[in-house]
């Protein structure tokens, strides 16, 4: 591999490897935990040659010969994409939260049902037919950078796992994805935050056919719980390691509170689809992923407002509409 390896020891026996991705801020961080001849890996990047070669090189660099365990925070392509390269029979054991498991097959293997389900979801939420076509088809491109693997262990949350020479507690933090997990080393107050708590980006929290029914409230509850642990160092999947979780959590809570108020105000002007709300708030994005993310994010906030009784949600077989 020609490019230099972006490998840093970010805590004792914890190596961060930065891998290229074509979205978010352009990089995903995965973490290697060496233990003698073996190493454990938290997240594995996309299934591309560049990314996979970098992981092999990093394993050698930390003095290991093979990957023993692969723990995946959630099944988005930048975290789970190369799972099938590194885990499976004769390879590493994959650890994944059990609420992520049912998302894999419809999203990356047999997509036709999900593409049509997403298409319907887009139409009932007010997306015009031509836009809905492009937006639902964009799912197909993602499946190309993902090689699935069957988990050897399905997690529920609260397990203690041996990862490298450390013991990490599984923290189930739904919201960004139904079975998203963080990993916490209590003795060292070290938090591997996945996409749950990022230093600069606000992770996408979306309501969609595969999400839990009220992802925003779940996400905010998870943030408050982790801030309560007062971690010394947070290792995020995007961006640089950071400290002061409570400060970051306060900023994220304020961000979502502001967004809830903005959306409540828009809904108070009369009954609307979520698509109309998203357009009013963010304008029309060019990229189909961003359009979908905006709709899903708008919907997650509308749903939270409906759960709180602040907006009314009206559903028929052909439309979902909201009014403040
Ligand atoms: Zn993600
Ligand atoms: Zn991510």
Short mmCIF file of C-alpha atoms and ligand atoms in Angstrom, two decimals:
data_model
loop_
_atom_site.label_atom_id
_atom_site.label_comp_id
_atom_site.label_asym_id
_atom_site.label_seq_id
_atom_site.Cartn_x
_atom_site.Cartn_y
_atom_site.Cartn_z
CA UNK A 1 0.00 0.00 0.00
CA UNK A 2 1.45 3.34 -1.08
CA UNK A 3 -0.39 5.65 1.30
CA UNK A 4 0.87 6.07 4.83
CA UNK A 5 -0.95 4.25 7.59
CA UNK A 6 -3.00 6.63 9.77
CA UNK A 7 -2.42 4.62 12.94
CA UNK A 8 -2.10 6.24 16.39
CA UNK A 9 -1.99 4.80 19.91
CA UNK A 10 -4.76 6.94 21.42
CA UNK A 11 -4.77 5.19 24.83
CA UNK A 12 -2.61 2.40 26.32
CA UNK A 13 -2.95 -0.63 23.98
CA UNK A 14 -5.68 1.08 21.92
CA UNK A 15 -4.76 2.00 18.34
CA UNK A 16 -6.94 4.24 16.21
CA UNK A 17 -6.82 3.62 12.46
CA UNK A 18 -8.38 6.23 10.19
CA UNK A 19 -9.91 4.86 6.98
CA UNK A 20 -11.27 6.76 3.96
CA UNK A 21 -15.04 6.90 3.30
CA UNK A 22 -16.97 8.84 0.65
CA UNK A 23 -19.36 10.54 3.11
CA UNK A 24 -19.64 12.28 6.50
CA UNK A 25 -16.27 13.98 7.08
CA UNK A 26 -14.37 11.61 4.76
CA UNK A 27 -12.85 9.35 7.43
CA UNK A 28 -14.01 6.66 9.82
CA UNK A 29 -11.98 5.62 12.87
CA UNK A 30 -11.69 1.95 13.73
CA UNK A 31 -9.83 0.69 16.80
CA UNK A 32 -7.32 -2.13 17.20
CA UNK A 33 -6.66 -3.74 20.58
CA UNK A 34 -3.54 -5.94 20.40
CA UNK A 35 -3.09 -8.91 22.74
CA UNK A 36 0.04 -10.89 21.90
CA UNK A 37 -0.27 -12.65 18.55
CA UNK A 38 -3.89 -11.61 18.23
CA UNK A 39 -5.77 -8.36 18.03
CA UNK A 40 -9.40 -7.37 18.48
CA UNK A 41 -11.00 -4.83 16.21
CA UNK A 42 -13.85 -2.40 16.89
CA UNK A 43 -15.54 -1.54 13.57
CA UNK A 44 -13.97 -2.43 10.24
CA UNK A 45 -14.55 0.27 7.60
CA UNK A 46 -15.99 -0.31 4.15
CA UNK A 47 -15.29 -3.30 1.95
CA UNK A 48 -12.78 -1.63 -0.37
CA UNK A 49 -9.22 -2.78 -1.16
CA UNK A 50 -7.69 0.37 0.28
CA UNK A 51 -9.54 0.03 3.57
CA UNK A 52 -9.04 -3.74 3.97
CA UNK A 53 -5.30 -3.46 3.12
CA UNK A 54 -4.91 -0.71 5.72
CA UNK A 55 -6.44 -2.94 8.42
CA UNK A 56 -4.16 -5.86 7.51
CA UNK A 57 -1.15 -3.52 7.63
CA UNK A 58 -2.26 -2.10 10.99
CA UNK A 59 -2.64 -5.61 12.46
CA UNK A 60 0.94 -6.40 11.43
CA UNK A 61 2.13 -3.04 12.72
CA UNK A 62 0.84 -3.73 16.26
CA UNK A 63 2.65 -7.09 16.22
CA UNK A 64 -0.38 -9.34 15.75
CA UNK A 65 -0.92 -12.15 13.26
CA UNK A 66 -4.69 -12.44 13.24
CA UNK A 67 -7.90 -10.73 14.28
CA UNK A 68 -9.62 -12.64 17.08
CA UNK A 69 -12.80 -10.61 17.67
CA UNK A 70 -14.58 -8.01 15.60
CA UNK A 71 -17.03 -5.88 17.59
CA UNK A 72 -19.24 -3.68 15.40
CA UNK A 73 -21.01 -0.61 16.80
CA UNK A 74 -23.74 -0.65 14.12
CA UNK A 75 -24.26 -1.91 10.58
CA UNK A 76 -23.76 1.30 8.59
CA UNK A 77 -21.37 0.64 5.67
CA UNK A 78 -18.46 2.62 7.15
CA UNK A 79 -18.54 0.53 10.36
CA UNK A 80 -19.67 -2.90 9.19
CA UNK A 81 -18.79 -2.91 5.45
CA UNK A 82 -15.80 -5.27 5.58
CA UNK A 83 -17.28 -7.55 8.29
CA UNK A 84 -17.43 -10.50 5.88
CA UNK A 85 -13.73 -10.06 5.05
CA UNK A 86 -12.57 -10.30 8.66
CA UNK A 87 -15.24 -12.38 10.44
CA UNK A 88 -16.84 -15.75 9.79
CA UNK A 89 -15.89 -19.44 9.96
CA UNK A 90 -12.10 -19.73 10.45
CA UNK A 91 -11.86 -15.97 10.85
CA UNK A 92 -12.68 -13.56 13.68
CA UNK A 93 -15.83 -13.86 15.80
CA UNK A 94 -18.29 -11.07 15.07
CA UNK A 95 -20.08 -9.40 18.00
CA UNK A 96 -23.13 -7.36 17.03
CA UNK A 97 -26.21 -6.10 18.88
CA UNK A 98 -29.17 -8.29 18.07
CA UNK A 99 -31.33 -5.35 16.89
CA UNK A 100 -28.81 -4.75 14.09
CA UNK A 101 -28.96 -8.35 12.87
CA UNK A 102 -32.39 -8.18 11.15
CA UNK A 103 -31.34 -5.01 9.27
CA UNK A 104 -28.47 -6.68 7.41
CA UNK A 105 -30.21 -9.02 5.01
CA UNK A 106 -32.88 -6.62 3.68
CA UNK A 107 -30.40 -3.74 3.46
CA UNK A 108 -27.39 -5.39 1.86
CA UNK A 109 -28.40 -8.77 0.42
CA UNK A 110 -32.02 -8.97 -0.73
CA UNK A 111 -32.75 -5.28 -1.30
CA UNK A 112 -35.80 -5.32 -3.55
CA UNK A 113 -38.33 -5.55 -0.75
CA UNK A 114 -36.70 -2.75 1.25
CA UNK A 115 -36.30 -0.52 -1.84
CA UNK A 116 -40.04 -0.81 -2.50
CA UNK A 117 -40.86 -0.34 1.20
CA UNK A 118 -38.71 2.81 1.30
CA UNK A 119 -40.34 4.03 -1.94
CA UNK A 120 -43.79 3.75 -0.31
CA UNK A 121 -42.52 5.40 2.88
CA UNK A 122 -41.17 8.32 0.81
CA UNK A 123 -44.47 8.76 -1.07
CA UNK A 124 -46.69 8.68 2.05
CA UNK A 125 -44.40 11.28 3.62
CA UNK A 126 -44.93 13.67 0.71
CA UNK A 127 -41.88 13.07 -1.49
CA UNK A 128 -42.73 13.55 -5.22
CA UNK A 129 -42.62 10.34 -7.32
CA UNK A 130 -39.49 11.22 -9.38
CA UNK A 131 -37.50 12.16 -6.26
CA UNK A 132 -38.74 9.05 -4.44
CA UNK A 133 -37.45 6.84 -7.25
CA UNK A 134 -33.89 8.22 -7.04
CA UNK A 135 -33.89 8.31 -3.24
CA UNK A 136 -35.05 4.71 -2.78
CA UNK A 137 -32.62 3.42 -5.44
CA UNK A 138 -29.65 5.06 -3.69
CA UNK A 139 -29.77 2.13 -1.24
CA UNK A 140 -28.41 -0.16 -3.98
CA UNK A 141 -25.05 1.64 -4.19
CA UNK A 142 -24.44 1.14 -0.46
CA UNK A 143 -24.78 -2.62 -0.71
CA UNK A 144 -21.72 -2.74 -3.02
CA UNK A 145 -19.33 -1.65 -0.28
CA UNK A 146 -20.69 -4.14 2.28
CA UNK A 147 -19.76 -7.80 2.66
CA UNK A 148 -22.00 -9.13 5.44
CA UNK A 149 -21.00 -11.64 8.11
CA UNK A 150 -23.11 -13.68 10.50
CA UNK A 151 -22.52 -12.67 14.13
CA UNK A 152 -21.02 -15.32 16.42
CA UNK A 153 -22.45 -13.44 19.40
CA UNK A 154 -25.60 -11.33 19.45
CA UNK A 155 -25.42 -8.65 22.12
CA UNK A 156 -28.21 -7.15 24.19
CA UNK A 157 -26.30 -4.49 26.12
CA UNK A 158 -24.57 -4.59 29.54
CA UNK A 159 -22.21 -7.45 28.57
CA UNK A 160 -18.56 -7.24 29.60
CA UNK A 161 -16.31 -8.18 26.69
CA UNK A 162 -12.61 -8.90 26.66
CA UNK A 163 -11.25 -6.66 23.95
CA UNK A 164 -7.48 -6.77 23.59
CA UNK A 165 -6.10 -6.49 27.10
CA UNK A 166 -9.07 -4.47 28.30
CA UNK A 167 -12.55 -5.24 29.60
CA UNK A 168 -15.26 -3.20 27.91
CA UNK A 169 -18.89 -2.93 28.88
CA UNK A 170 -21.45 -2.89 26.07
CA UNK A 171 -23.66 0.19 26.24
CA UNK A 172 -26.77 -0.13 24.10
CA UNK A 173 -27.39 3.34 22.67
CA UNK A 174 -30.26 3.19 20.16
CA UNK A 175 -31.24 6.21 18.05
CA UNK A 176 -28.71 6.56 15.23
CA UNK A 177 -29.35 2.87 14.53
CA UNK A 178 -31.65 0.54 16.53
CA UNK A 179 -28.85 -1.64 17.89
CA UNK A 180 -26.05 0.92 18.08
CA UNK A 181 -23.59 0.16 20.87
CA UNK A 182 -20.86 2.12 22.60
CA UNK A 183 -18.09 0.37 24.58
CA UNK A 184 -16.97 1.59 27.97
CA UNK A 185 -13.85 0.76 29.96
CA UNK A 186 -14.99 1.58 33.48
CA UNK A 187 -11.57 1.22 35.12
CA UNK A 188 -9.97 3.71 32.75
CA UNK A 189 -13.09 5.82 32.04
CA UNK A 190 -12.51 5.35 28.33
CA UNK A 191 -15.53 5.52 26.01
CA UNK A 192 -15.63 4.19 22.46
CA UNK A 193 -18.57 6.20 21.20
CA UNK A 194 -19.16 4.92 17.64
CA UNK A 195 -21.48 7.39 15.90
CA UNK A 196 -23.45 8.09 19.08
CA UNK A 197 -21.37 10.98 20.40
CA UNK A 198 -19.23 12.85 17.86
CA UNK A 199 -17.11 15.93 18.59
CA UNK A 200 -18.26 17.99 15.62
CA UNK A 201 -21.05 16.31 13.69
CA UNK A 202 -24.53 15.72 15.02
CA UNK A 203 -25.23 12.11 14.00
CA UNK A 204 -28.30 11.49 11.86
CA UNK A 205 -31.25 10.34 13.95
CA UNK A 206 -33.94 9.14 11.58
CA UNK A 207 -37.42 7.64 11.65
CA UNK A 208 -37.72 5.13 8.78
CA UNK A 209 -39.12 1.63 8.12
CA UNK A 210 -36.20 -0.08 9.93
CA UNK A 211 -35.83 2.35 12.85
CA UNK A 212 -37.29 2.05 16.32
CA UNK A 213 -40.59 3.96 16.75
CA UNK A 214 -39.19 6.94 18.71
CA UNK A 215 -35.46 7.15 17.93
CA UNK A 216 -34.88 10.76 19.02
CA UNK A 217 -35.97 10.26 22.63
CA UNK A 218 -33.92 7.05 22.83
CA UNK A 219 -30.88 8.83 21.44
CA UNK A 220 -31.13 11.74 23.89
CA UNK A 221 -31.60 9.35 26.84
CA UNK A 222 -28.45 7.46 25.80
CA UNK A 223 -26.43 10.68 25.63
CA UNK A 224 -27.50 11.69 29.15
CA UNK A 225 -26.67 8.24 30.52
CA UNK A 226 -23.15 8.23 29.05
CA UNK A 227 -22.43 11.80 30.15
CA UNK A 228 -23.33 10.65 33.66
CA UNK A 229 -20.37 8.24 33.57
CA UNK A 230 -18.04 11.23 33.22
CA UNK A 231 -15.64 9.52 30.78
CA UNK A 232 -12.05 10.77 30.82
CA UNK A 233 -11.54 10.29 27.09
CA UNK A 234 -14.04 9.74 24.28
CA UNK A 235 -12.95 7.93 21.11
CA UNK A 236 -15.47 8.76 18.37
CA UNK A 237 -15.86 7.02 15.00
CA UNK A 238 -15.63 10.36 13.18
CA UNK A 239 -13.44 13.27 14.28
CA UNK A 240 -10.70 13.43 16.86
CA UNK A 241 -10.66 11.97 20.42
CA UNK A 242 -12.09 14.45 22.91
CA UNK A 243 -12.76 15.08 26.60
CA UNK A 244 -15.61 16.72 28.52
CA UNK A 245 -18.53 14.57 27.42
CA UNK A 246 -20.99 16.62 29.44
CA UNK A 247 -20.12 19.75 27.46
CA UNK A 248 -20.61 17.96 24.14
CA UNK A 249 -23.82 16.31 25.34
CA UNK A 250 -25.20 19.69 26.48
CA UNK A 251 -24.48 21.10 23.00
CA UNK A 252 -26.17 18.12 21.30
CA UNK A 253 -29.21 18.34 23.60
CA UNK A 254 -29.48 22.08 22.88
CA UNK A 255 -29.18 21.43 19.14
CA UNK A 256 -32.07 18.96 19.16
CA UNK A 257 -34.16 21.16 21.44
CA UNK A 258 -33.71 24.04 18.98
CA UNK A 259 -34.64 21.77 16.10
CA UNK A 260 -37.74 20.51 17.93
CA UNK A 261 -38.84 24.14 18.48
CA UNK A 262 -38.23 25.04 14.81
CA UNK A 263 -40.22 22.04 13.63
CA UNK A 264 -43.02 22.63 16.12
CA UNK A 265 -43.24 26.22 14.81
CA UNK A 266 -43.43 25.04 11.17
CA UNK A 267 -46.11 22.45 12.05
CA UNK A 268 -48.14 25.10 13.88
CA UNK A 269 -48.71 26.93 10.55
CA UNK A 270 -50.98 24.14 9.29
CA UNK A 271 -51.08 20.47 8.36
CA UNK A 272 -48.04 19.30 6.36
CA UNK A 273 -46.14 16.25 5.21
CA UNK A 274 -42.72 15.58 6.73
CA UNK A 275 -41.18 16.26 3.31
CA UNK A 276 -42.74 19.76 3.31
CA UNK A 277 -41.39 20.33 6.82
CA UNK A 278 -37.90 19.19 5.80
CA UNK A 279 -37.93 21.44 2.72
CA UNK A 280 -39.02 24.41 4.80
CA UNK A 281 -36.27 23.78 7.33
CA UNK A 282 -33.31 22.74 5.16
CA UNK A 283 -34.25 23.55 1.54
CA UNK A 284 -33.74 21.03 -1.24
CA UNK A 285 -30.46 19.06 -1.05
CA UNK A 286 -28.81 17.73 -4.24
CA UNK A 287 -27.52 14.42 -2.95
CA UNK A 288 -30.17 11.66 -2.61
CA UNK A 289 -28.61 10.41 0.67
CA UNK A 290 -28.78 13.89 2.14
CA UNK A 291 -32.37 14.28 0.99
CA UNK A 292 -33.29 11.02 2.68
CA UNK A 293 -31.34 11.92 5.82
CA UNK A 294 -33.15 15.28 6.00
CA UNK A 295 -36.56 13.61 5.66
CA UNK A 296 -35.71 10.94 8.24
CA UNK A 297 -34.29 13.51 10.65
CA UNK A 298 -37.41 15.70 10.24
CA UNK A 299 -39.60 12.67 10.86
CA UNK A 300 -37.69 11.67 14.02
CA UNK A 301 -38.31 15.15 15.44
CA UNK A 302 -41.97 15.17 14.38
CA UNK A 303 -42.47 11.76 15.98
CA UNK A 304 -40.84 12.96 19.22
CA UNK A 305 -43.16 15.99 19.20
CA UNK A 306 -46.16 13.70 18.61
CA UNK A 307 -45.08 11.40 21.47
CA UNK A 308 -44.84 14.49 23.70
CA UNK A 309 -48.33 15.52 22.55
CA UNK A 310 -47.08 18.74 20.96
CA UNK A 311 -48.11 17.90 17.37
CA UNK A 312 -50.83 15.66 15.98
CA UNK A 313 -49.98 12.87 13.56
CA UNK A 314 -52.63 11.86 11.00
CA UNK A 315 -52.20 8.61 9.07
CA UNK A 316 -54.04 6.98 6.17
CA UNK A 317 -52.78 4.20 3.86
CA UNK A 318 -51.48 6.87 1.47
CA UNK A 319 -50.30 9.73 3.67
CA UNK A 320 -48.76 10.72 6.98
CA UNK A 321 -49.31 14.36 7.94
CA UNK A 322 -48.51 16.50 10.95
CA UNK A 323 -50.10 19.55 12.56
CA UNK A 324 -49.05 21.60 15.58
ZN1 LIG B 1 -23.67 5.47 11.38
ZN1 LIG B 2 -20.40 6.51 10.80
#
